[in-house]
CSV table of C-alpha atoms in Angstrom, one decimal:
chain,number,residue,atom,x,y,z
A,1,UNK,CA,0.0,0.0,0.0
A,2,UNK,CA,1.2,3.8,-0.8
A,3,UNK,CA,-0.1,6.5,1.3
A,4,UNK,CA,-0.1,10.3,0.1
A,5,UNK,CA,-0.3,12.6,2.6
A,6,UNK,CA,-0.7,16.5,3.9
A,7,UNK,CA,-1.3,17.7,0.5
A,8,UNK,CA,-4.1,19.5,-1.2
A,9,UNK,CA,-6.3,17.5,-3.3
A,10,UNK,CA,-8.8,17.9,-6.3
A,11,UNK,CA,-10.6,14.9,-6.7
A,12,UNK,CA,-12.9,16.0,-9.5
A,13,UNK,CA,-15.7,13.6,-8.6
A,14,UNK,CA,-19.1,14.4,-8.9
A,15,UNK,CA,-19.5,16.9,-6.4
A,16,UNK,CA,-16.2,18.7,-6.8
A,17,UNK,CA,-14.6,17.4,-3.2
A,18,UNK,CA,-11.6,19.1,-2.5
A,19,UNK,CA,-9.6,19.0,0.7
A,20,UNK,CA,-6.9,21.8,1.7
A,21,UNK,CA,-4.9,19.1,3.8
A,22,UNK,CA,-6.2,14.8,3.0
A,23,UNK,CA,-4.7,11.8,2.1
A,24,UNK,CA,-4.9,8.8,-0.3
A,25,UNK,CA,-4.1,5.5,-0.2
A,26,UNK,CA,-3.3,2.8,-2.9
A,27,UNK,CA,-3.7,-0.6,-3.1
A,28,UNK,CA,-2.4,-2.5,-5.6
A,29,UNK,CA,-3.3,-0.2,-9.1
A,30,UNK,CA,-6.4,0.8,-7.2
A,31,UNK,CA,-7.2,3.7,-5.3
A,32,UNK,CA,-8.9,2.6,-1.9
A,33,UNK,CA,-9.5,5.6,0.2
A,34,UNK,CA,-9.3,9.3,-0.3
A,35,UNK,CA,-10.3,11.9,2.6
A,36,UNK,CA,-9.6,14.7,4.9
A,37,UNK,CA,-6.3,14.5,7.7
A,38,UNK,CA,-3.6,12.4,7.7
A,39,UNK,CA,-4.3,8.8,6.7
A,40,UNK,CA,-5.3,6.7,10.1
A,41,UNK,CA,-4.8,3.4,9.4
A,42,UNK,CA,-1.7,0.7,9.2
A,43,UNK,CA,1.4,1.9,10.2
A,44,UNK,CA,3.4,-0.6,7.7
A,45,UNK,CA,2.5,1.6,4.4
A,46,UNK,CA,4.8,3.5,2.0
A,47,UNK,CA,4.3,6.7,2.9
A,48,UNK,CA,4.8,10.0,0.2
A,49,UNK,CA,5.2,13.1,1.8
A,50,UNK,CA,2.7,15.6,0.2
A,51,UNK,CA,3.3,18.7,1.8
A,52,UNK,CA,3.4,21.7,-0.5
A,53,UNK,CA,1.8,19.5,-3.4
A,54,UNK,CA,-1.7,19.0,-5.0
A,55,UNK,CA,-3.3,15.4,-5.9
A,56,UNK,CA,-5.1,15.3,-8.8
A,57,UNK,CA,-6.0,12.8,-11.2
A,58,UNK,CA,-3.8,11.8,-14.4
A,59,UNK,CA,-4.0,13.7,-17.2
A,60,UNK,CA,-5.9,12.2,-19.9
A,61,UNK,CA,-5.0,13.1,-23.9
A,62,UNK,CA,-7.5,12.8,-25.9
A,63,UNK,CA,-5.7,13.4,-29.1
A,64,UNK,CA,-2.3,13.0,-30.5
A,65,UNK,CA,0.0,11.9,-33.2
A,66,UNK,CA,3.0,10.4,-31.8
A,67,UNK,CA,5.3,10.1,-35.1
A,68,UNK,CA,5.0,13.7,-35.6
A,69,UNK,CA,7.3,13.8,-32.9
A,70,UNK,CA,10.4,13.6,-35.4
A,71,UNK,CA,8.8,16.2,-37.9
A,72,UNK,CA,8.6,19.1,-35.5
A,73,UNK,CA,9.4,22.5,-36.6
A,74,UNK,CA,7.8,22.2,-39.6
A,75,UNK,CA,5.8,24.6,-41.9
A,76,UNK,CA,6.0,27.2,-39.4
A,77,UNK,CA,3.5,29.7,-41.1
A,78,UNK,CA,1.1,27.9,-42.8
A,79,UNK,CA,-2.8,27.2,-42.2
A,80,UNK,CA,-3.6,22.7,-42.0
A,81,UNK,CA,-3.9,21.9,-45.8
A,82,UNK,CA,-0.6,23.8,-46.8
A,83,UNK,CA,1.2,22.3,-43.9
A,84,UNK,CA,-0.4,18.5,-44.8
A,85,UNK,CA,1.0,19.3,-48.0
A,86,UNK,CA,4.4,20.1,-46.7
A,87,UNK,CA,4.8,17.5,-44.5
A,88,UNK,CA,2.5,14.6,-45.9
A,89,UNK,CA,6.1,13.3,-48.1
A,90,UNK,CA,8.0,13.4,-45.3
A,91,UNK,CA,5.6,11.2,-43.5
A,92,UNK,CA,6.1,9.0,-46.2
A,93,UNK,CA,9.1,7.8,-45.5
A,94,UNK,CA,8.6,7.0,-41.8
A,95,UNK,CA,9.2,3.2,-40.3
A,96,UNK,CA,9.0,1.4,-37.4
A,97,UNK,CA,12.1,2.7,-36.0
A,98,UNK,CA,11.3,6.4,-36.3
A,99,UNK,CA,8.1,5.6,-35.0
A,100,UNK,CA,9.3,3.9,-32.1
A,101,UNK,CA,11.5,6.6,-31.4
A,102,UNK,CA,9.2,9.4,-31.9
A,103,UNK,CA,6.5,7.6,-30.0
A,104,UNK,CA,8.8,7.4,-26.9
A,105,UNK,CA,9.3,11.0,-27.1
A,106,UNK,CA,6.1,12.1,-27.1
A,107,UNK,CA,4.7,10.1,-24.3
A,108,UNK,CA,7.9,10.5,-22.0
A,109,UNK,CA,7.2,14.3,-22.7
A,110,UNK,CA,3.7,13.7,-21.7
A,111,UNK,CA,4.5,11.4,-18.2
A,112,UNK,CA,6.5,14.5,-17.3
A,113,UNK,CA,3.5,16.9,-17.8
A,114,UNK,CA,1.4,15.0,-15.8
A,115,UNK,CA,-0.1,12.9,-18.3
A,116,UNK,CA,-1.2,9.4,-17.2
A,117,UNK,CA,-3.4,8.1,-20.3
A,118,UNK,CA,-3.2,8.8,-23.7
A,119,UNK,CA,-4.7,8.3,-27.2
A,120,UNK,CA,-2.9,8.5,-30.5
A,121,UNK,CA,-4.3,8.9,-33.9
A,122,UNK,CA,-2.3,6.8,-36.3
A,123,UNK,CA,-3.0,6.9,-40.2
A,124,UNK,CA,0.1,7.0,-42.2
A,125,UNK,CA,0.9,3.5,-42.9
A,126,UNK,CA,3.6,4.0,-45.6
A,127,UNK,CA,3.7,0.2,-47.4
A,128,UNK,CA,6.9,-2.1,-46.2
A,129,UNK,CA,8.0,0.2,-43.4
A,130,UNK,CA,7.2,-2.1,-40.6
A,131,UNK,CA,4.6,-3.0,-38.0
A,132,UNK,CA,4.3,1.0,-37.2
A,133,UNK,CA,1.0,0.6,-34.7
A,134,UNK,CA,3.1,-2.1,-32.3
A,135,UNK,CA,5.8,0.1,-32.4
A,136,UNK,CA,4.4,2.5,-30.6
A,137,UNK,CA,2.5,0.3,-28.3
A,138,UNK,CA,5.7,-1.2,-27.4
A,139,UNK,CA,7.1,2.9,-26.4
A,140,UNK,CA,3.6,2.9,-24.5
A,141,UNK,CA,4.2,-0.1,-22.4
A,142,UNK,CA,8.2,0.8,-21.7
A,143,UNK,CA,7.8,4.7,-20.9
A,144,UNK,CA,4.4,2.8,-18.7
A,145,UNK,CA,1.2,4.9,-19.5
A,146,UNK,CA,-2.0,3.8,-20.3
A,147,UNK,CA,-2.6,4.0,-24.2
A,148,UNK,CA,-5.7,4.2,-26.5
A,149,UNK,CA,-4.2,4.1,-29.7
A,150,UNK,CA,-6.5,4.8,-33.0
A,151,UNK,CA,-6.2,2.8,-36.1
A,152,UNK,CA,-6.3,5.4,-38.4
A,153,UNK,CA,-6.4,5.1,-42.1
A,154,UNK,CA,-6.7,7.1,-45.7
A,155,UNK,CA,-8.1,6.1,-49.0
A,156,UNK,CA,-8.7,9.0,-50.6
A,157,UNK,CA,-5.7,10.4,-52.5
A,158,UNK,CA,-5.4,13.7,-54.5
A,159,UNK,CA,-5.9,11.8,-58.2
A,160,UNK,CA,-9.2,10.9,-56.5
A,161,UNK,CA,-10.0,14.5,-55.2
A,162,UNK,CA,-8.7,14.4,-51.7
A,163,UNK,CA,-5.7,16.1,-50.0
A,164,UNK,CA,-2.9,13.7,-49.4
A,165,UNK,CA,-0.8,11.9,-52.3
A,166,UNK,CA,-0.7,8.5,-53.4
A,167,UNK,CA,2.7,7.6,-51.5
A,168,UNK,CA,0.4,7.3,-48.0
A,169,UNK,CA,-2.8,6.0,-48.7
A,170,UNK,CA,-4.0,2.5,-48.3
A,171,UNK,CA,-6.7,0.4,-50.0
A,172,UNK,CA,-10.0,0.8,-48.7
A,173,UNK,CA,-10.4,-3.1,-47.8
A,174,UNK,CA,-6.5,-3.6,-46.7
A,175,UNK,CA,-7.4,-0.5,-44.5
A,176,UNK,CA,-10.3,-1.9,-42.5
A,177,UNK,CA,-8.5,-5.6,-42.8
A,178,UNK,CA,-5.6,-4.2,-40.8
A,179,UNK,CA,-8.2,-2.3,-38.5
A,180,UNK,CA,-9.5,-5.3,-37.8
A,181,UNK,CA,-6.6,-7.2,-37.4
A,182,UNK,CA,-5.5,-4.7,-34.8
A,183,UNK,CA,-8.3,-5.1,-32.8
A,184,UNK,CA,-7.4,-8.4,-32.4
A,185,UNK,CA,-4.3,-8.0,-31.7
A,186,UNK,CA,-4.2,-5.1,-29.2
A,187,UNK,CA,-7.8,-4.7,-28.0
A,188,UNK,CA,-8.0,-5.2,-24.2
A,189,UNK,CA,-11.7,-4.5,-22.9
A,190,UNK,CA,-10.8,-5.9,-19.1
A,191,UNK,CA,-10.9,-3.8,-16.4
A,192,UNK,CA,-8.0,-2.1,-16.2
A,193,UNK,CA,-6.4,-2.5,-19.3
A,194,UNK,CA,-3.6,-0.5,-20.2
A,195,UNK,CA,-3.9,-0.7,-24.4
A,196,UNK,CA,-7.6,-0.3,-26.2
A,197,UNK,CA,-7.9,0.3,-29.9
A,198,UNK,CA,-10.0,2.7,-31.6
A,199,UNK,CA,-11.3,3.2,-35.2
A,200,UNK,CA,-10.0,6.3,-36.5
A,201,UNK,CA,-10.2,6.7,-40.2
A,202,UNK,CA,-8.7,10.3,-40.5
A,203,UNK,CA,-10.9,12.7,-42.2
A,204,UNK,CA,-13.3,14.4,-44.5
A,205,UNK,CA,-10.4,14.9,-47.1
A,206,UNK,CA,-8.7,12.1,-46.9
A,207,UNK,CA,-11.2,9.1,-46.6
A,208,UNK,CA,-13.9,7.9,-48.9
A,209,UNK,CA,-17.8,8.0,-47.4
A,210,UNK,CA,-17.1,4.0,-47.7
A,211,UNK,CA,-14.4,4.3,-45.9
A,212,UNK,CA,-16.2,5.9,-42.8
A,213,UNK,CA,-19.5,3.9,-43.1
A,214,UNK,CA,-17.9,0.8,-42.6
A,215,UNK,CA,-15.1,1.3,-40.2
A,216,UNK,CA,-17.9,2.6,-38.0
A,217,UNK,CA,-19.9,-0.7,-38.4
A,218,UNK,CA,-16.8,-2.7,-38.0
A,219,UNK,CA,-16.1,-0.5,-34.4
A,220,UNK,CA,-19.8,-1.4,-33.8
A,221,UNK,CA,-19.2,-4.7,-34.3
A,222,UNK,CA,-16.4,-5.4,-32.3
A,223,UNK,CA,-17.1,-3.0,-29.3
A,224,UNK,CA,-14.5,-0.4,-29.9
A,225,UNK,CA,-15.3,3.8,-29.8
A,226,UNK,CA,-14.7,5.5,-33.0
A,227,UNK,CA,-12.5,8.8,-33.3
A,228,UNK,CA,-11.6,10.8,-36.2
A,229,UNK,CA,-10.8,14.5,-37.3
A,230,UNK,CA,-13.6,16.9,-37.7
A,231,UNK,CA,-14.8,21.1,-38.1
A,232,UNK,CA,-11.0,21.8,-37.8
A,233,UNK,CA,-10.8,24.6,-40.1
A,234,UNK,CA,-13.1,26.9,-43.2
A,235,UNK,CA,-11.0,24.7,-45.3
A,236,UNK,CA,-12.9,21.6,-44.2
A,237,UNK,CA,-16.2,23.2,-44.2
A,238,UNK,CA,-15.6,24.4,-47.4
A,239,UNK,CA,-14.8,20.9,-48.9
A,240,UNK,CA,-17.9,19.3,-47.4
A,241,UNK,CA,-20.2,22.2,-48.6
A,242,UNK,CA,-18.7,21.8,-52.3
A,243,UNK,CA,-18.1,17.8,-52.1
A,244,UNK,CA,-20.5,16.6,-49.9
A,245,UNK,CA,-23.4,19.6,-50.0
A,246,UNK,CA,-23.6,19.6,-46.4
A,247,UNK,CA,-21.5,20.5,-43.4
A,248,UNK,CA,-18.9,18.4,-41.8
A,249,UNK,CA,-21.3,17.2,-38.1
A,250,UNK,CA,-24.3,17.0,-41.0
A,251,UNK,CA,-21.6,14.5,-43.0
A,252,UNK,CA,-20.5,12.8,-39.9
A,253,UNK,CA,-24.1,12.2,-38.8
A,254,UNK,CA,-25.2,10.7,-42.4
A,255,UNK,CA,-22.6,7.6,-42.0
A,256,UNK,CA,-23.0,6.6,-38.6
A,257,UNK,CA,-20.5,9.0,-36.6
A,258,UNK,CA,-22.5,10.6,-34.3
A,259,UNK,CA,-22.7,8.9,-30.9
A,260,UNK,CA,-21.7,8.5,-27.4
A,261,UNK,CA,-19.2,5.9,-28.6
A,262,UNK,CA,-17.5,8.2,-31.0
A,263,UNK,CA,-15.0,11.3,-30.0
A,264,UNK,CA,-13.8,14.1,-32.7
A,265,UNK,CA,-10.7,16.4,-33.1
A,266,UNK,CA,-11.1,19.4,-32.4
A,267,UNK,CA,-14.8,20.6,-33.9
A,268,UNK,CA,-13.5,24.1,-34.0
A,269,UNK,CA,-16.1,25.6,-36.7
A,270,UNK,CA,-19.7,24.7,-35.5
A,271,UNK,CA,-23.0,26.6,-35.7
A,272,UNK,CA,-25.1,26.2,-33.4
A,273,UNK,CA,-27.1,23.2,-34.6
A,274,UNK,CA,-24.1,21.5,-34.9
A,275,UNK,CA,-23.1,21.9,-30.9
A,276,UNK,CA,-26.9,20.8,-30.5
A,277,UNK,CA,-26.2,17.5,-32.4
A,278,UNK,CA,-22.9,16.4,-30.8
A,279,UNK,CA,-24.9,17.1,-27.4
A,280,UNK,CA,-27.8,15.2,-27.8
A,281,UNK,CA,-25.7,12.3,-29.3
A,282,UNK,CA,-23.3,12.4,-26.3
A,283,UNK,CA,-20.5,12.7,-28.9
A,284,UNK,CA,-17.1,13.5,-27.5
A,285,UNK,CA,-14.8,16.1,-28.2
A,286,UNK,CA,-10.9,16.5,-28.3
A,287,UNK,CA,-10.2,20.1,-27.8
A,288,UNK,CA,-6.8,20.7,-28.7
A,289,UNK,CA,-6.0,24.8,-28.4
A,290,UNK,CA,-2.1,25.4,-28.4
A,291,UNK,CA,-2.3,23.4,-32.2
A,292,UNK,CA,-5.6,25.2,-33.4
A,293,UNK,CA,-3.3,28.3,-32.5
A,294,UNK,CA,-0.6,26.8,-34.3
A,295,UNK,CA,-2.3,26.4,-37.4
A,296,UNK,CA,-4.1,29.5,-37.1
A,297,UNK,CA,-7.7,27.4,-37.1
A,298,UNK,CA,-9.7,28.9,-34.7
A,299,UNK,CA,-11.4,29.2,-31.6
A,300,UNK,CA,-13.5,26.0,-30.4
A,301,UNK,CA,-16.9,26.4,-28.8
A,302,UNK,CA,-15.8,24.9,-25.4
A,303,UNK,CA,-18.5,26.7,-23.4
A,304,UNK,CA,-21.5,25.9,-25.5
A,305,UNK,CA,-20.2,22.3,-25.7
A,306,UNK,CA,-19.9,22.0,-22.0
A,307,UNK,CA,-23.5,23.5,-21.9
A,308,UNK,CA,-25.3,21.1,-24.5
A,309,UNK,CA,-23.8,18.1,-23.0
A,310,UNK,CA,-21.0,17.1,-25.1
A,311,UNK,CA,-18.4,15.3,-23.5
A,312,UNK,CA,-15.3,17.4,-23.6
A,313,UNK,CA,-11.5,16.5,-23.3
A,314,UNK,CA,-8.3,17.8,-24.0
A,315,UNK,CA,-5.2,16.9,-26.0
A,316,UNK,CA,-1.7,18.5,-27.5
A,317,UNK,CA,-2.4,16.8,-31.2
A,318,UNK,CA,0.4,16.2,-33.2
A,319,UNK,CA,4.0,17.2,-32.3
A,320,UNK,CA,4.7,18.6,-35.6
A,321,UNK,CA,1.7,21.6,-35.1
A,322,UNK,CA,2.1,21.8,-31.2
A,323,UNK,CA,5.9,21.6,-30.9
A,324,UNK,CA,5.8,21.6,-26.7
A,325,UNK,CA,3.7,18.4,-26.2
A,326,UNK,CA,2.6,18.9,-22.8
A,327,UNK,CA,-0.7,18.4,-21.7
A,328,UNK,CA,-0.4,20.1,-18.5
A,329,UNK,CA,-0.1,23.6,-20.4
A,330,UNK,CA,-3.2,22.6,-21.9
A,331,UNK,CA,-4.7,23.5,-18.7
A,332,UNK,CA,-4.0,26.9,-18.8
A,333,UNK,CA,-4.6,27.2,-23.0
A,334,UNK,CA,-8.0,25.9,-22.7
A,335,UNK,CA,-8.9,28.5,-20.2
A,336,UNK,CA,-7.3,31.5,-22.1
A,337,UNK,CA,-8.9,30.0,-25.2
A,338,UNK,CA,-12.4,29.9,-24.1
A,339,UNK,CA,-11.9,33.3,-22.3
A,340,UNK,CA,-10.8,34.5,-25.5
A,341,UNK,CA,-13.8,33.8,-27.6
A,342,UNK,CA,-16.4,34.2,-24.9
A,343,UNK,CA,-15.4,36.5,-22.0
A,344,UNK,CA,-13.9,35.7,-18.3
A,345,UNK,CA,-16.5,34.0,-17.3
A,346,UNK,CA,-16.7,31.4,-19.9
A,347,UNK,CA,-14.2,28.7,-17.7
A,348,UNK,CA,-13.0,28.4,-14.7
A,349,UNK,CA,-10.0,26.9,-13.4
A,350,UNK,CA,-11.8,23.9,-12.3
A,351,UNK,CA,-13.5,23.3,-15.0
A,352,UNK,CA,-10.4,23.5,-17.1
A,353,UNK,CA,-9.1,21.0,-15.3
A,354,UNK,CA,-11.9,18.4,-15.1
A,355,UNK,CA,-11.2,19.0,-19.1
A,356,UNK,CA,-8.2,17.6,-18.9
A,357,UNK,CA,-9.4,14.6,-16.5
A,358,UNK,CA,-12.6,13.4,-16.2
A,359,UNK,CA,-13.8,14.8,-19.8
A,360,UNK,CA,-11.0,13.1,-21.2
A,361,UNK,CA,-11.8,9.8,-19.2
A,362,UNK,CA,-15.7,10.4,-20.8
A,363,UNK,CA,-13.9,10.6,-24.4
A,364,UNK,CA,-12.6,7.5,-23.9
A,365,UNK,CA,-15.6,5.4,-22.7
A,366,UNK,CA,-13.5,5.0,-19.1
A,367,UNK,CA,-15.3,7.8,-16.7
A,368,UNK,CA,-16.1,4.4,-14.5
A,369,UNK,CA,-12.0,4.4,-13.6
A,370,UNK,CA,-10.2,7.0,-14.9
A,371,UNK,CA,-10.6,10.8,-14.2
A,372,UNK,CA,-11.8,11.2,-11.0
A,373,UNK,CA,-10.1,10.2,-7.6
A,374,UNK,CA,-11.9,7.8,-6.0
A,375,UNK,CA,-12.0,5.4,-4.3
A,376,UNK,CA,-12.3,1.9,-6.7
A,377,UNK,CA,-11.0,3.6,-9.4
A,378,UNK,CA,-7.4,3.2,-11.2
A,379,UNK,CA,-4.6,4.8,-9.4
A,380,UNK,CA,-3.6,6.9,-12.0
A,381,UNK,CA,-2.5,10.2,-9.9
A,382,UNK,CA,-0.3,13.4,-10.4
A,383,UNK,CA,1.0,14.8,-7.0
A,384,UNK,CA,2.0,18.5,-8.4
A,385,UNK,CA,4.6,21.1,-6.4
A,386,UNK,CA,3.5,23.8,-5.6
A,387,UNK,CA,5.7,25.0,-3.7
A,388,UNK,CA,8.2,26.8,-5.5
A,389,UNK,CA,9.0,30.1,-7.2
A,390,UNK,CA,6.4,29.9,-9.6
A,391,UNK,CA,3.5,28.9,-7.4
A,392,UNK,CA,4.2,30.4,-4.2
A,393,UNK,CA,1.8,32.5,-2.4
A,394,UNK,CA,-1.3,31.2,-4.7
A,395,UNK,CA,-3.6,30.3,-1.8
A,396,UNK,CA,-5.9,28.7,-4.2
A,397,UNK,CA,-4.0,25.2,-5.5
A,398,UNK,CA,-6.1,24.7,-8.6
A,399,UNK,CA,-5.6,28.4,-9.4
A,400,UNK,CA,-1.8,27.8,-9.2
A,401,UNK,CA,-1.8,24.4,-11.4
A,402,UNK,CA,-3.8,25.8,-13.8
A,403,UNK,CA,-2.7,29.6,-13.8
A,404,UNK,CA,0.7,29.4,-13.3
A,405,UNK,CA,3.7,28.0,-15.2
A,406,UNK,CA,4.0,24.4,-16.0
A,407,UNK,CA,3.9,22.4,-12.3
A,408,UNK,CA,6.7,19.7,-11.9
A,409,UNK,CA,5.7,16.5,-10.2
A,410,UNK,CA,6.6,15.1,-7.4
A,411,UNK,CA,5.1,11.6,-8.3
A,412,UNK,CA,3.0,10.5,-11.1
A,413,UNK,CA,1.1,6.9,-10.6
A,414,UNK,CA,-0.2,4.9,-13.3
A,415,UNK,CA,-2.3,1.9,-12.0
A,416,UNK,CA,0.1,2.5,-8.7
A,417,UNK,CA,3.1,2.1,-10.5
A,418,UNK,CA,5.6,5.1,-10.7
A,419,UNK,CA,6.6,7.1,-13.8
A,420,UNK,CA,7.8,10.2,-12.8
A,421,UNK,CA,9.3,10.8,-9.0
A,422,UNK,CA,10.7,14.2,-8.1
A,423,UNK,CA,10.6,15.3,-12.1
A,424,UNK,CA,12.5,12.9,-13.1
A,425,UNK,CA,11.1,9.8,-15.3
A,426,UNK,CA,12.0,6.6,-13.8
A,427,UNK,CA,10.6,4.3,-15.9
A,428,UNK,CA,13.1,4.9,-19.3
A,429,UNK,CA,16.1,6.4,-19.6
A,430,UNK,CA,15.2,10.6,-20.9
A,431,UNK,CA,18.7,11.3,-22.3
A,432,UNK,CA,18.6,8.2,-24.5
A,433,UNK,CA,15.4,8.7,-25.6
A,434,UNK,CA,16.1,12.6,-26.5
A,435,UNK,CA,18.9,11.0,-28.7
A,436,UNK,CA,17.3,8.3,-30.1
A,437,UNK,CA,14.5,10.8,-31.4
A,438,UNK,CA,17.3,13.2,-32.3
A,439,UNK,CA,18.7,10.7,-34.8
A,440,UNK,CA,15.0,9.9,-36.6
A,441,UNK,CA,14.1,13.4,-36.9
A,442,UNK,CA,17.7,14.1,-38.8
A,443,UNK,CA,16.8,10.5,-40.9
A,444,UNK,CA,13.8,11.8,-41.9
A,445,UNK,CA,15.1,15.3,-42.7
């Protein structure tokens, strides 16, 4: 058993509990008791000292795209379909290796900002390159956080009217063949599994309406959730007007991908029917502000999601249009974002972080252990310091997380397990894998 102790904590359940001085204890990868005080109970426990820090739950990232890790810096000034352009022949010539490398960037960059569970969105699949999807499963399970990696997957290249070339698209039926086959593989719907798959055919541009219809009936099928890009930019809705004569949550909704099994990108250009549908449906949403600002895309409608009932969650996107990968910034972008676009009222720090936790966990069909802490749920928990020069004398913890600069942890569980103690990871070795990613990116260059 681990016992934290004489911190603040944010559970994010329900009803908001918060204690200015509790405890929590761990049992095996569950959390068993969370409360007020110091912990009472068996004196034989590993105890972490908490003073000075705030408990939360583990971040949850909704939305990534791990081998983008080695293309970063890229296309510095131009809006998403120039910078696709750009970068889709680089992606080209990507392999397991690079993947591998990239992947254990990304998610080591992640552990360190908090981050216990994350998604990523995988749908280049250049042919003989190497088993790219257990590549990064393999980073996943050695840098030790919880993954929910998407099968992506495009068939619709630019002879055939859609954005990216021939070099990275697949066949329609090899593409849901090898979603299938991943499934299989990968898929672990136990309690407490540490890999899921999703179905993520990538978007509106890039995939044929065959291509959506039936990887949503094969997700159906199989009991997986269903995630894919959508409403990024007036590119997007531009396309579906002229392509599809409607617009792209219309689109969605005519082949099946509308549903409280199915969570979208970013859904940054949406009238207000539109924000009525995804709420009604229960469909989810990966906010993703520092790379909307990247790409110059927009403002998402955060506040009138939250209000119709959409599940909303946050996530860093791809490393090549969000260079910083940290999730725990996202905190503090989320806020300024929907303050931006609909006054200083529009979110509060709280709810910026129950973004980041429990609306992520909701993305993810895993609000029943992830996201909250409580007890009987994973142990997935970041202990935050808050007690140095760039926190000190915020009396409000949350405030400071959220307000302030980027916390560093003191511990970060995953299913009880350390990944980060005192900042430091100690799962993998950070120095090799900065190197290892050092050589991809200059391959790939």
């Amino acid at each position: 058993m681990i016992v934290i102790e004489g911190c603040a904590i944010a559970t994010v359940d329900a009803a908001g509990t918060e204690h200015a001085d509790g405890h929590l204890v761990v049992a095996g990868d569950r959390i068993v008791e969370v409360g007020p005080g110091p912990y009472r109970g068996d004196a034989s426990v590993t105890r972490v000292d908490g003073r000075g820090c705030l408990a939360t739950p583990g971040l949850v990232n909704t939305h990534h795209h791990l081998y983008q890790w080695a293309t970063r810096g890229y296309a510095q000034q131009a809006i998403l379909f120039g910078w696709l352009k750009e970068l889709y022949p680089v992606w080209a010539r990507i392999d397991a290796g690079i993947v591998h490398a990239a992947a254990g960037a990304g998610l080591a960059q992640l552990a360190l900002s908090g981050c216990t569970t994350s998604t990523d969105h995988h749908y280049v699949f250049p042919r003989g390159r190497g088993d790219l999807l257990a590549a990064e499963i393999q980073a996943a399970a050695e840098v030790g956080l919880r993954f929910h990696p998407a099968r992506g997957s495009m068939d619709l290249s630019e002879k055939d009217g859609g954005l990216p070339p021939d070099s990275v698209v697949e066949d329609t039926d090899a593409a849901l063949a090898a979603t299938k086959e991943a499934i299989d593989r990968f898929h672990d719907p136990d309690p407490g599994a540490m890999v899921r798959i999703a179905v993520a055919p990538c978007s509106p541009f890039s995939v044929t309406p065959r291509l959506m219809r039936e990887a949503a009936e094969l997700a159906r099928a199989e009991g997986v959730r269903l995630h894919t890009h959508l409403a990024e930019t007036v590119e997007e809705e531009s396309y579906c007007q002229e392509v599809h004569g409607c617009t792209p949550v219309q689109y969605a909704e005519s082949l099946g991908w509308l549903g409280d099994d199915v969570w979208l990108a970013h859904t940054v250009h949406l009238d207000e029917s539109a924000i009525a549908r995804l709420g009604a449906t229960g469909t989810g949403v990966a906010h993703c502000p520092s790379s909307n600002g990247r790409l110059g895309a927009g403002l998402a409608p955060v506040r009138d999601l939250l209000d119709a009932g959409a599940p909303v969650g946050l996530g860093v996107d791809g490393a090549a249009s969000q260079e910083a990968g940290q999730l725990g910034a996202e905190l503090r972008q989320a806020l300024y974002v929907a303050r931006l676009r609909g006054g200083p009222a529009a979110l509060t720090a709280r709810e910026s972080l129950a973004l980041g936790t429990i609306g992520g966990a909701r993305c993810l069909g895993r609000a029943d252990e992830l996201g909250s802490l409580e007890a009987g749920k994973l142990a997935d928990i970041a202990l935050w310091r808050l007690d140095g020069l760039g926190h000190a004398g915020i009396a409000d913890p949350v405030a400071a997380l959220v307000l302030g600069p980027p916390a560093p942890l003191a511990l970060l569980l995953v299913g009880g397990r350390a990944v980060v103690q005192d900042g430091m990871l100690s799962t993998v070795d950070e120095q090799a894998i900065a190197k290892a990613l050092a050589r991809a990116a200059k391959e790939l260059r």
